[in-house]
Coordinates of C-alpha atoms and ligand atoms in Angstrom, one line a residue:
M89 CA 28.3 -15.7 12.2
V90 CA 27.8 -12.8 14.6
K91 CA 26.7 -9.7 12.9
T92 CA 27.8 -6.2 14.0
I93 CA 26.0 -2.9 14.4
G94 CA 27.9 0.3 15.0
V95 CA 26.4 3.3 16.8
V96 CA 27.8 6.8 16.7
T97 CA 26.6 10.2 18.1
S98 CA 27.7 13.2 16.0
G99 CA 27.4 16.9 15.8
G100 CA 25.7 19.0 18.5
D101 CA 24.7 16.9 21.6
A102 CA 21.1 16.6 22.6
P103 CA 19.4 15.2 25.7
G104 CA 18.2 11.7 25.0
M105 CA 21.1 10.6 22.9
N106 CA 22.1 8.2 25.7
A107 CA 18.6 6.8 25.8
A108 CA 18.9 6.1 22.1
I109 CA 22.4 4.4 22.5
R110 CA 20.9 2.3 25.3
A111 CA 17.9 1.2 23.2
V112 CA 19.9 0.4 20.1
T113 CA 22.4 -1.6 22.1
R114 CA 19.7 -3.6 24.0
L115 CA 17.5 -4.2 20.9
A116 CA 20.4 -5.3 18.7
S117 CA 22.0 -7.4 21.5
A118 CA 18.7 -9.2 22.1
L119 CA 18.8 -10.1 18.4
G120 CA 22.3 -11.6 18.7
F121 CA 24.2 -8.6 17.2
R122 CA 27.5 -7.4 18.5
V123 CA 27.3 -3.6 19.1
L124 CA 30.2 -1.2 18.7
G125 CA 30.0 2.3 20.0
F126 CA 32.3 4.7 18.0
E127 CA 33.6 7.6 20.0
R128 CA 33.6 11.3 19.3
G129 CA 31.4 11.3 16.3
W130 CA 32.9 10.8 12.9
E131 CA 36.3 11.1 14.4
G132 CA 35.8 7.7 16.0
L133 CA 35.1 6.1 12.6
I134 CA 38.1 7.8 11.0
N135 CA 40.5 6.7 13.8
N136 CA 38.7 3.4 14.5
L137 CA 38.1 4.3 18.1
F138 CA 35.2 2.2 19.5
R139 CA 34.1 0.3 22.5
L140 CA 32.0 -2.8 22.7
L141 CA 28.5 -1.9 24.0
T142 CA 26.6 -4.5 26.0
P143 CA 23.2 -4.4 27.6
R144 CA 25.0 -4.0 31.0
S145 CA 27.4 -1.3 29.8
V146 CA 24.5 0.9 28.8
G147 CA 22.9 0.6 32.2
G148 CA 22.1 3.7 34.2
I149 CA 22.4 6.1 31.3
I150 CA 18.7 6.6 30.2
Q151 CA 18.4 9.6 32.5
L152 CA 21.7 11.2 31.5
G153 CA 22.0 14.2 29.2
G154 CA 24.9 14.4 26.8
T155 CA 26.3 11.3 25.2
I156 CA 28.5 8.6 26.8
L157 CA 30.1 8.1 23.4
L158 CA 31.1 11.8 23.2
T159 CA 30.6 13.8 20.1
S160 CA 32.5 16.2 17.9
R161 CA 32.5 18.3 14.8
C162 CA 34.9 16.6 12.4
P163 CA 36.2 18.7 9.5
E164 CA 38.1 15.7 8.2
F165 CA 34.9 13.9 7.4
K166 CA 34.1 16.6 4.8
T167 CA 37.0 15.3 2.8
W168 CA 37.0 12.2 0.6
E169 CA 40.1 10.8 2.5
G170 CA 38.2 11.1 5.8
I171 CA 35.2 9.3 4.4
R172 CA 37.4 6.6 2.9
K173 CA 39.2 5.9 6.2
A174 CA 35.8 5.6 7.9
A175 CA 34.5 3.2 5.2
D176 CA 37.7 1.1 5.5
N177 CA 37.4 0.9 9.2
L178 CA 33.8 -0.2 9.0
A179 CA 34.8 -3.0 6.6
A180 CA 37.7 -4.0 8.9
D181 CA 35.4 -4.1 11.9
N182 CA 32.8 -6.1 9.9
V183 CA 30.2 -3.6 10.7
D184 CA 27.0 -4.5 8.8
G185 CA 24.8 -1.6 10.0
L186 CA 25.5 1.8 11.4
V187 CA 23.1 3.9 13.4
V188 CA 23.9 7.6 13.2
I189 CA 22.4 9.6 16.0
G190 CA 22.7 13.3 15.2
G191 CA 21.3 16.2 13.2
E192 CA 21.2 17.5 9.6
G193 CA 25.0 17.9 9.3
S194 CA 25.6 14.4 10.6
F195 CA 23.2 13.0 8.0
R196 CA 24.9 14.8 5.2
G197 CA 28.1 13.1 6.4
A198 CA 26.2 9.8 6.6
L199 CA 25.0 10.2 3.0
E200 CA 28.6 10.8 1.8
L201 CA 29.7 7.7 3.7
S202 CA 26.9 5.6 2.3
R203 CA 28.4 6.0 -1.2
E204 CA 31.6 4.4 0.0
T205 CA 30.5 1.7 2.4
G206 CA 28.5 -1.5 2.1
A207 CA 27.3 -1.0 5.7
L208 CA 23.6 -0.2 6.0
I209 CA 23.3 3.3 7.4
V210 CA 20.2 4.5 9.4
G211 CA 19.9 8.0 10.9
V212 CA 18.2 8.8 14.2
P213 CA 17.3 12.5 14.5
A214 CA 18.7 14.0 17.7
T215 CA 19.1 17.7 18.0
I216 CA 17.6 20.5 20.2
D217 CA 17.1 22.5 17.0
N218 CA 14.3 20.2 15.7
D219 CA 15.4 20.9 12.2
V220 CA 15.6 17.5 10.6
Y221 CA 13.4 17.1 7.4
G222 CA 11.1 14.1 7.6
S223 CA 10.5 14.2 11.4
D224 CA 8.0 16.4 13.2
E225 CA 10.2 16.2 16.3
T226 CA 13.8 15.2 17.2
I227 CA 15.3 13.6 20.3
G228 CA 16.2 16.4 22.7
F229 CA 13.9 19.1 21.4
D230 CA 11.3 18.6 24.1
T231 CA 14.0 18.7 26.8
A232 CA 15.5 21.9 25.5
V233 CA 12.1 23.5 25.3
N234 CA 11.3 22.6 28.9
T235 CA 14.7 23.9 30.1
A236 CA 14.2 27.2 28.3
V237 CA 10.6 27.5 29.6
A238 CA 11.7 26.9 33.2
E239 CA 14.4 29.6 32.9
I240 CA 12.0 32.1 31.3
D241 CA 9.3 31.5 33.9
K242 CA 11.9 32.6 36.5
I243 CA 12.9 35.6 34.4
R244 CA 9.2 36.6 34.2
D245 CA 9.0 36.8 38.0
T246 CA 11.7 39.4 38.0
A247 CA 10.3 41.1 34.9
I248 CA 7.0 41.6 36.7
S249 CA 8.5 42.8 39.9
H250 CA 10.7 45.4 38.2
E251 CA 8.2 46.2 35.5
R252 CA 10.8 45.4 32.8
V253 CA 10.8 43.9 29.3
F254 CA 13.2 41.1 28.8
V255 CA 14.7 40.0 25.6
V256 CA 15.6 36.3 26.1
E257 CA 17.9 34.7 23.6
V258 CA 17.4 31.0 23.1
M259 CA 19.5 28.7 20.8
G260 CA 18.8 28.4 17.1
R261 CA 21.5 29.8 14.8
R262 CA 19.7 29.0 11.6
R263 CA 16.2 27.9 12.6
G264 CA 13.5 29.1 14.9
F265 CA 11.7 25.9 16.0
L266 CA 12.9 26.2 19.6
A267 CA 12.3 29.9 19.8
A268 CA 8.8 29.6 18.4
T269 CA 7.7 26.7 20.7
V270 CA 9.4 28.3 23.7
G271 CA 7.9 31.7 22.9
L272 CA 4.4 30.4 22.6
T273 CA 4.6 28.3 25.8
V274 CA 6.0 31.1 28.0
G275 CA 3.4 33.5 26.7
A276 CA 6.0 35.8 25.0
E277 CA 4.7 39.1 23.6
V278 CA 7.1 38.9 20.7
I279 CA 9.0 36.0 19.1
L280 CA 11.9 36.7 16.7
V281 CA 13.1 33.8 14.5
P282 CA 15.7 33.7 11.7
E283 CA 13.0 32.6 9.1
V284 CA 11.1 35.8 9.4
S285 CA 12.8 39.2 8.8
I286 CA 12.5 41.4 11.8
D287 CA 10.3 44.5 11.7
M288 CA 11.8 46.5 14.5
E289 CA 9.1 49.2 14.1
E290 CA 6.5 46.5 14.8
V291 CA 8.4 45.4 17.9
F292 CA 8.5 49.0 19.2
R293 CA 4.8 49.4 18.5
T294 CA 3.9 46.1 20.3
V295 CA 6.0 47.1 23.4
K296 CA 4.4 50.6 23.5
E297 CA 0.9 49.2 22.9
N298 CA 1.4 46.7 25.7
A299 CA 2.5 49.4 28.1
A300 CA -0.6 51.5 27.1
K301 CA -2.8 48.5 27.8
G302 CA -1.4 48.2 31.3
K303 CA 1.1 45.4 30.6
R304 CA 4.0 46.6 32.7
S305 CA 6.4 43.8 31.8
G306 CA 7.1 41.6 28.8
I307 CA 9.0 38.8 27.4
I308 CA 10.6 38.9 23.9
V309 CA 12.0 35.5 22.9
A310 CA 14.7 35.7 20.2
A311 CA 16.5 32.9 18.5
E312 CA 20.3 33.5 18.5
G313 CA 20.3 33.6 14.7
V314 CA 18.3 36.8 14.5
G315 CA 21.3 39.0 15.1
D316 CA 22.9 40.9 17.9
T317 CA 20.3 40.5 20.6
R318 CA 22.1 43.1 22.9
R319 CA 21.6 45.7 20.2
I320 CA 18.0 44.7 19.7
A321 CA 17.4 45.1 23.5
E322 CA 19.1 48.5 23.5
E323 CA 17.1 49.7 20.5
I324 CA 13.9 48.7 22.1
E325 CA 14.8 50.5 25.3
A326 CA 15.8 53.6 23.3
K327 CA 12.7 53.7 21.1
T328 CA 10.0 52.7 23.6
G329 CA 11.1 54.1 26.9
A330 CA 10.6 50.7 28.5
E331 CA 13.3 49.3 30.8
V332 CA 14.8 46.5 28.8
R333 CA 17.2 43.7 29.8
L334 CA 18.8 40.9 27.9
S335 CA 19.1 37.4 29.2
I336 CA 20.8 34.6 27.3
V337 CA 19.7 31.0 28.2
G338 CA 22.8 29.5 26.6
Y339 CA 24.3 26.0 26.8
A340 CA 22.1 24.8 29.6
Q341 CA 19.6 24.2 26.8
R342 CA 21.8 21.5 25.4
G343 CA 22.2 19.5 28.6
G344 CA 20.2 18.1 31.5
S345 CA 18.3 15.0 32.1
P346 CA 16.1 14.2 29.1
T347 CA 12.3 14.6 29.5
A348 CA 10.1 11.5 29.3
R349 CA 9.1 12.7 25.8
S350 CA 12.8 12.8 24.6
R351 CA 13.4 9.3 26.1
L352 CA 10.3 7.9 24.5
L353 CA 11.3 9.2 21.1
A354 CA 14.8 7.9 21.6
S355 CA 13.4 4.4 22.3
L356 CA 10.9 4.4 19.4
F357 CA 13.4 5.8 16.9
A358 CA 16.0 3.2 18.0
E359 CA 13.5 0.4 17.6
E360 CA 12.7 1.5 14.0
A361 CA 16.4 1.9 13.2
V362 CA 17.3 -1.5 14.4
Q363 CA 14.3 -3.1 12.6
L364 CA 15.4 -1.5 9.3
I365 CA 18.9 -2.8 9.6
M366 CA 17.6 -6.3 10.5
Q367 CA 15.4 -6.2 7.4
G368 CA 18.5 -5.3 5.3
V369 CA 17.3 -1.8 4.7
G370 CA 19.8 1.1 4.7
N371 CA 20.1 4.8 3.7
R372 CA 17.1 5.8 5.7
V373 CA 16.4 8.3 8.4
V374 CA 13.7 7.4 11.0
G375 CA 11.3 10.0 12.2
L376 CA 7.9 10.9 13.6
Q377 CA 5.2 12.0 11.2
K378 CA 1.7 12.9 12.5
G379 CA 2.2 10.7 15.5
L380 CA 3.6 7.6 13.6
I381 CA 7.1 6.3 13.5
T382 CA 8.2 6.4 9.9
N383 CA 11.4 6.5 7.8
I384 CA 12.4 8.4 4.7
S385 CA 15.5 8.1 2.5
L386 CA 18.8 9.7 3.6
E387 CA 18.9 11.6 0.3
E388 CA 15.5 13.1 0.8
T389 CA 16.4 14.3 4.3
C390 CA 19.6 15.9 3.1
K391 CA 17.9 17.5 0.0
N392 CA 15.1 19.2 1.8
Q393 CA 14.7 21.8 4.6
K394 CA 12.0 21.4 7.2
T395 CA 9.9 24.5 7.3
L396 CA 8.8 26.4 10.4
D397 CA 5.0 26.6 10.8
T398 CA 4.6 30.3 11.1
R399 CA 1.0 29.8 12.4
L400 CA 2.7 29.2 15.8
L401 CA 4.0 32.7 15.7
K402 CA 0.6 34.1 14.8
L403 CA -1.1 32.1 17.6
A404 CA 1.5 33.3 20.1
K405 CA 0.9 36.9 19.1
T406 CA -2.9 36.5 19.4
L407 CA -2.6 34.8 22.8
A408 CA -0.3 37.5 24.1
T409 CA -2.7 40.4 23.6
Ligands
LIG1226 P1 24.5 18.3 13.5 O1 24.6 16.8 13.1 O2 24.1 18.5 14.9 O3 23.7 19.1 12.5 P2 27.0 19.5 12.3 O4 26.2 20.3 11.3 O5 28.1 20.1 13.1 O6 26.0 18.9 13.5 O7 27.5 18.2 11.6 C1 28.2 17.2 12.3 C2 29.4 16.6 11.5 O8 28.9 16.0 10.3 C3 30.4 17.7 11.0 O9 31.3 18.1 12.0 C4 31.0 16.9 9.9 O10 32.0 16.0 10.4 C5 29.9 16.1 9.3 N1 29.3 16.7 8.1 C6 28.5 17.8 8.0 N2 28.3 18.1 6.7 C7 29.0 17.2 6.0 C8 29.1 17.0 4.6 N3 28.5 17.8 3.7 N4 29.9 16.0 4.2 C9 30.6 15.2 5.1 N5 30.4 15.4 6.4 C10 29.7 16.3 6.8

């Protein structure tokens, strides 16, 4: 009897999701599994919208950002009826295992679904926010970091020429992993993240001290979740006398061709996910821990919050003196 694996991408898209879809499809197909790609995230499971994925149908997508399966936020999945419909569809389609490629929210949905379905569910962390507990890194994070860094390097050119300070807003409504890594790697003078309350006086002092030291321009990287970045920029200008501009990197961070690193993680995570399902193991989320591919329980991922290592912020501050 042919066994069936389902694949779904859910929540915010991340570059490298396609590389993960490709890897899951090819690994599972090689083992004789039928692979179904559910469309538009949880919506596809609720409405039983899927397409057959074959090694050939996932050709030419490893280098593409976004997700060929499309994705969505699906409020209906937060209801018991929604979950029930999805579970019934999985049973009707004879799905034995489901690979969920997404972030924290998608895994909370997966945990709810796991209570209603017999299918083995394995999560594959993919989000530019890098905020999945149990994995040091998520698919798409490295790409988003590199996209933001490339943008900010350009902004620095004009900052230097015009002797301006730029507040650059990067994505991260709740978490500052992206802002911290981007801030450190562009050499930002100040990094603002949602996890640390902002001391505006300290920001003013840093900008003024830098000017006194002969630093005529500067970059302040702020995660979008820290508040109204336009107001922050205006306040800094008013209190320091520096000429301050705001630049928002925006949705470009979510797209683009995945870096080699994001494709590598996608392939390794997919391999672990397919292996778990082959072994009859479900309710797991794969991840990277200290350089090794690992997996932890879905419950543990959902129960815990990954913490930002604030040493990164300290190091960035020291390096920007
Ligand atoms: P991400 O997976 O990128 O974190 P979201 O937080 O938007 O994205 O979550 C994606 C989807 O997962 C939501 O639109 C919803 O359908 C589902 N989801 C999130 N939280 C829950 C929950 N507690 N119960 C059931 N489904 C959920």
